[in-house]
CSV table of C-alpha atoms in Angstrom, one decimal:
chain,number,residue,atom,x,y,z
A,120,MET,CA,-1.8,5.2,-43.7
A,121,THR,CA,-0.5,1.7,-42.8
A,122,LYS,CA,2.6,3.3,-41.1
A,123,VAL,CA,0.4,5.5,-38.9
A,124,LEU,CA,-1.7,2.5,-37.8
A,125,PHE,CA,1.5,0.5,-37.1
A,126,VAL,CA,2.9,3.3,-34.9
A,127,THR,CA,-0.4,4.0,-33.2
A,128,LEU,CA,-1.2,0.4,-32.4
A,129,PRO,CA,1.7,-0.1,-29.9
A,130,LEU,CA,0.7,3.2,-28.2
A,131,LEU,CA,-2.9,2.0,-27.9
A,132,ILE,CA,-1.8,-1.3,-26.4
A,133,PHE,CA,0.5,0.5,-24.0
A,134,LEU,CA,-2.3,2.9,-23.0
A,135,SER,CA,-4.8,0.1,-22.6
A,136,GLY,CA,-2.3,-1.7,-20.3
A,137,LEU,CA,-2.0,1.4,-18.2
A,138,SER,CA,-5.8,1.7,-18.0
A,139,LEU,CA,-6.1,-2.0,-16.9
A,140,GLN,CA,-3.5,-1.6,-14.3
A,141,ALA,CA,-5.2,1.5,-12.9
A,142,GLN,CA,-8.5,-0.3,-12.8
A,143,ASN,CA,-6.9,-3.1,-10.8
A,144,ARG,CA,-5.6,-0.8,-8.0
A,145,ILE,CA,-7.1,1.5,-5.4
A,146,GLN,CA,-5.0,4.4,-4.2
A,147,TRP,CA,-5.3,4.7,-0.4
A,148,GLU,CA,-7.6,7.6,0.5
A,149,GLU,CA,-9.1,8.4,3.9
A,150,GLU,CA,-12.6,8.7,2.6
A,151,VAL,CA,-12.5,5.6,0.3
A,152,LYS,CA,-13.2,2.3,2.0
A,153,LEU,CA,-12.8,-1.1,0.5
A,154,THR,CA,-15.8,-3.2,-0.5
A,155,TRP,CA,-16.0,-6.9,-1.1
A,156,LYS,CA,-16.3,-6.1,-4.8
A,157,ASP,CA,-12.7,-4.9,-4.7
A,158,PHE,CA,-11.5,-8.4,-3.8
A,159,LYS,CA,-11.1,-9.9,-7.3
A,160,GLY,CA,-8.5,-12.6,-6.6
A,161,LYS,CA,-9.1,-16.3,-6.4
A,162,PRO,CA,-9.4,-17.6,-2.8
A,163,MET,CA,-6.7,-20.0,-1.6
A,164,PRO,CA,-8.5,-23.2,-0.6
A,165,THR,CA,-5.7,-24.6,1.5
A,166,ASN,CA,-5.1,-21.4,3.3
A,167,HIS,CA,-6.6,-21.0,6.9
A,168,LYS,CA,-7.6,-17.4,6.1
A,169,VAL,CA,-11.0,-16.3,4.8
A,170,ALA,CA,-9.7,-13.2,3.1
A,171,ALA,CA,-6.4,-11.6,2.1
A,172,THR,CA,-5.5,-8.0,1.3
A,173,ASN,CA,-2.7,-7.4,-1.1
A,174,TYR,CA,-1.1,-3.9,-1.3
A,175,GLU,CA,1.9,-2.2,-2.7
A,176,ILE,CA,3.9,0.6,-1.3
A,177,GLY,CA,5.8,2.2,-4.1
A,178,TYR,CA,7.9,5.3,-4.7
A,179,LYS,CA,9.4,7.4,-7.5
A,180,TYR,CA,12.1,10.0,-7.1
A,181,TRP,CA,13.7,12.8,-9.2
A,182,MET,CA,15.9,15.8,-8.8
A,183,GLU,CA,14.4,19.3,-8.7
A,184,ASN,CA,16.5,22.4,-7.9
A,185,ASN,CA,19.3,20.2,-6.7
A,186,GLU,CA,17.0,18.5,-4.2
A,187,PHE,CA,15.5,15.0,-4.3
A,188,LYS,CA,11.7,14.8,-4.5
A,189,PHE,CA,9.7,11.7,-3.8
A,190,LYS,CA,6.3,10.4,-4.7
A,191,VAL,CA,5.1,7.5,-2.4
A,192,THR,CA,2.0,5.5,-3.1
A,193,CYS,CA,0.0,2.9,-1.2
A,194,GLU,CA,-2.2,0.9,-3.4
A,195,PHE,CA,-4.6,-2.0,-2.9
A,196,VAL,CA,-4.2,-4.7,-5.6
A,197,LYS,CA,-7.6,-6.0,-6.5
A,198,ASP,CA,-6.7,-9.2,-8.5
A,199,LEU,CA,-4.3,-10.4,-5.7
A,200,SER,CA,-6.8,-9.7,-2.9
A,201,TRP,CA,-9.4,-12.3,-2.2
A,202,VAL,CA,-12.3,-13.4,0.0
A,203,ALA,CA,-13.7,-16.9,0.5
A,204,PRO,CA,-17.6,-16.9,0.3
A,205,ILE,CA,-17.8,-17.8,4.0
A,206,GLY,CA,-15.6,-14.8,4.9
A,207,LYS,CA,-17.9,-12.0,3.6
A,208,SER,CA,-19.0,-10.1,6.6
A,209,ASP,CA,-18.7,-6.4,7.6
A,210,TYR,CA,-16.5,-7.4,10.5
A,211,ILE,CA,-14.0,-9.3,8.3
A,212,LEU,CA,-14.1,-6.4,5.7
A,213,LYS,CA,-13.2,-4.0,8.5
A,214,HIS,CA,-10.2,-6.2,9.5
A,215,GLU,CA,-9.0,-6.2,5.9
A,216,GLN,CA,-9.5,-2.4,5.6
A,217,LYS,CA,-7.2,-2.1,8.6
A,218,HIS,CA,-4.5,-4.1,6.8
A,219,PHE,CA,-4.7,-1.5,4.0
A,220,ASP,CA,-4.8,1.4,6.6
A,221,LEU,CA,-1.7,-0.1,8.3
A,222,ALA,CA,0.1,-0.2,4.9
A,223,GLU,CA,-0.8,3.5,4.6
A,224,VAL,CA,0.8,4.1,8.0
A,225,TYR,CA,4.1,2.7,6.6
A,226,ALA,CA,3.7,4.7,3.4
A,227,ARG,CA,3.6,7.8,5.6
A,228,LYS,CA,6.6,6.6,7.5
A,229,LEU,CA,8.4,6.1,4.2
A,230,ARG,CA,7.6,9.7,3.2
A,231,LYS,CA,9.0,10.9,6.6
A,232,ALA,CA,12.1,8.8,6.3
A,233,PHE,CA,12.8,10.0,2.7
A,234,ASN,CA,12.3,13.6,3.9
A,235,GLU,CA,14.6,13.2,6.9
A,236,GLY,CA,17.1,10.9,5.2
A,237,ASP,CA,20.7,11.9,4.5
A,238,ILE,CA,20.3,11.4,0.7
A,239,THR,CA,23.0,12.9,-1.5
A,240,ILE,CA,23.9,12.7,-5.1
A,241,LYS,CA,26.8,10.3,-4.0
A,242,ASN,CA,24.7,7.9,-2.0
A,243,TYR,CA,21.1,8.3,-3.3
A,244,LYS,CA,20.7,4.8,-4.9
A,245,ARG,CA,22.0,2.9,-1.9
A,246,GLN,CA,20.3,5.2,0.7
A,247,ILE,CA,16.9,5.3,-1.0
A,248,LYS,CA,16.9,1.5,-1.3
A,249,SER,CA,18.1,1.0,2.3
A,250,ILE,CA,15.3,3.3,3.6
A,251,TYR,CA,12.7,1.6,1.6
A,252,ASN,CA,13.8,-1.9,2.6
A,253,GLN,CA,13.8,-1.0,6.2
A,254,ILE,CA,10.3,0.5,6.2
A,255,TRP,CA,9.0,-2.4,4.1
A,256,GLU,CA,10.4,-4.9,6.6
A,257,GLU,CA,8.8,-3.0,9.5
A,258,CYS,CA,5.5,-2.9,7.6
A,259,GLN,CA,5.6,-6.7,7.0
A,260,ALA,CA,6.4,-7.3,10.7
A,261,ALA,CA,3.6,-5.0,11.8
A,262,GLN,CA,1.1,-6.8,9.5
A,263,ALA,CA,2.1,-10.2,10.8
A,264,GLN,CA,1.9,-8.9,14.4
A,265,TYR,CA,-1.6,-7.5,13.7
A,266,ASP,CA,-2.8,-10.9,12.4
A,267,ASP,CA,-1.0,-12.8,15.2
A,268,GLU,CA,-2.4,-10.7,18.0
A,269,SER,CA,-5.9,-10.4,16.7
A,270,HIS,CA,-5.9,-14.1,15.5
A,271,HIS,CA,-7.0,-12.8,12.1
A,272,SER,CA,-9.8,-10.8,13.8
A,273,ILE,CA,-11.1,-13.7,15.9
A,274,ASP,CA,-9.9,-12.1,19.1
A,275,THR,CA,-12.4,-9.2,19.2
A,276,ARG,CA,-10.6,-7.3,22.1
A,277,ALA,CA,-7.3,-7.5,20.3
A,278,GLN,CA,-8.9,-6.4,17.1
A,279,GLU,CA,-10.4,-3.4,18.9
A,280,LYS,CA,-7.0,-2.5,20.3
A,281,TRP,CA,-5.4,-2.7,16.8
A,282,ASP,CA,-8.2,-0.6,15.3
A,283,LEU,CA,-7.4,2.1,17.8
A,284,LEU,CA,-3.6,1.7,17.3
A,285,ILE,CA,-3.8,2.0,13.5
A,286,ASP,CA,-6.1,5.0,13.7
A,287,ALA,CA,-3.7,6.7,16.2
A,288,GLN,CA,-0.7,6.0,13.9
A,289,LEU,CA,-2.6,7.4,10.9
A,290,GLU,CA,-3.2,10.5,13.0
A,291,GLN,CA,0.4,10.6,14.3
A,292,PHE,CA,1.8,10.7,10.8
A,293,GLU,CA,-0.9,13.0,9.4
A,294,ALA,CA,1.8,15.5,8.3
A,295,TYR,CA,3.1,12.8,5.8
A,296,LYS,CA,-0.3,12.0,4.3
A,297,LYS,CA,0.9,13.7,1.1
A,298,ASP,CA,4.3,14.0,-0.5
A,299,LEU,CA,6.3,16.9,0.6
């Protein structure tokens, strides 16, 4: 009996860890919108921002019938995303949602790049890493440009422009909404 408990305990701890990680993340879905309750991180008092959205674009790959397959994810990370009490407004929440939506645009671009990439058994490690790094850098640049041009949502005209642009890009890459 003691041996079974000993073997089972690490499995329970591992499964609990997976459960906690899943509870800390929100997979991007068109019909699921962020709420302020999702922002669980501690606000940065020295930061000039009133809120921050943290996300991860990840991927897994495997071989199936001599062909590379990919699973790309775009997840909001709750405990690294935060809002200062003075920042809680519907307008700021929409700005933060657009950061997450913009990340999804780049997840779709990553799916497209993996699908169209010249990935072979000889170059797959280097090629996959290179494609990911390029898309990640483009995403980070777009996120910075979004904040710079909208002045972190203060410039309402620029914010409206970005809202339309991000929505158009989501539509443009609709074919890459799901893994192929």
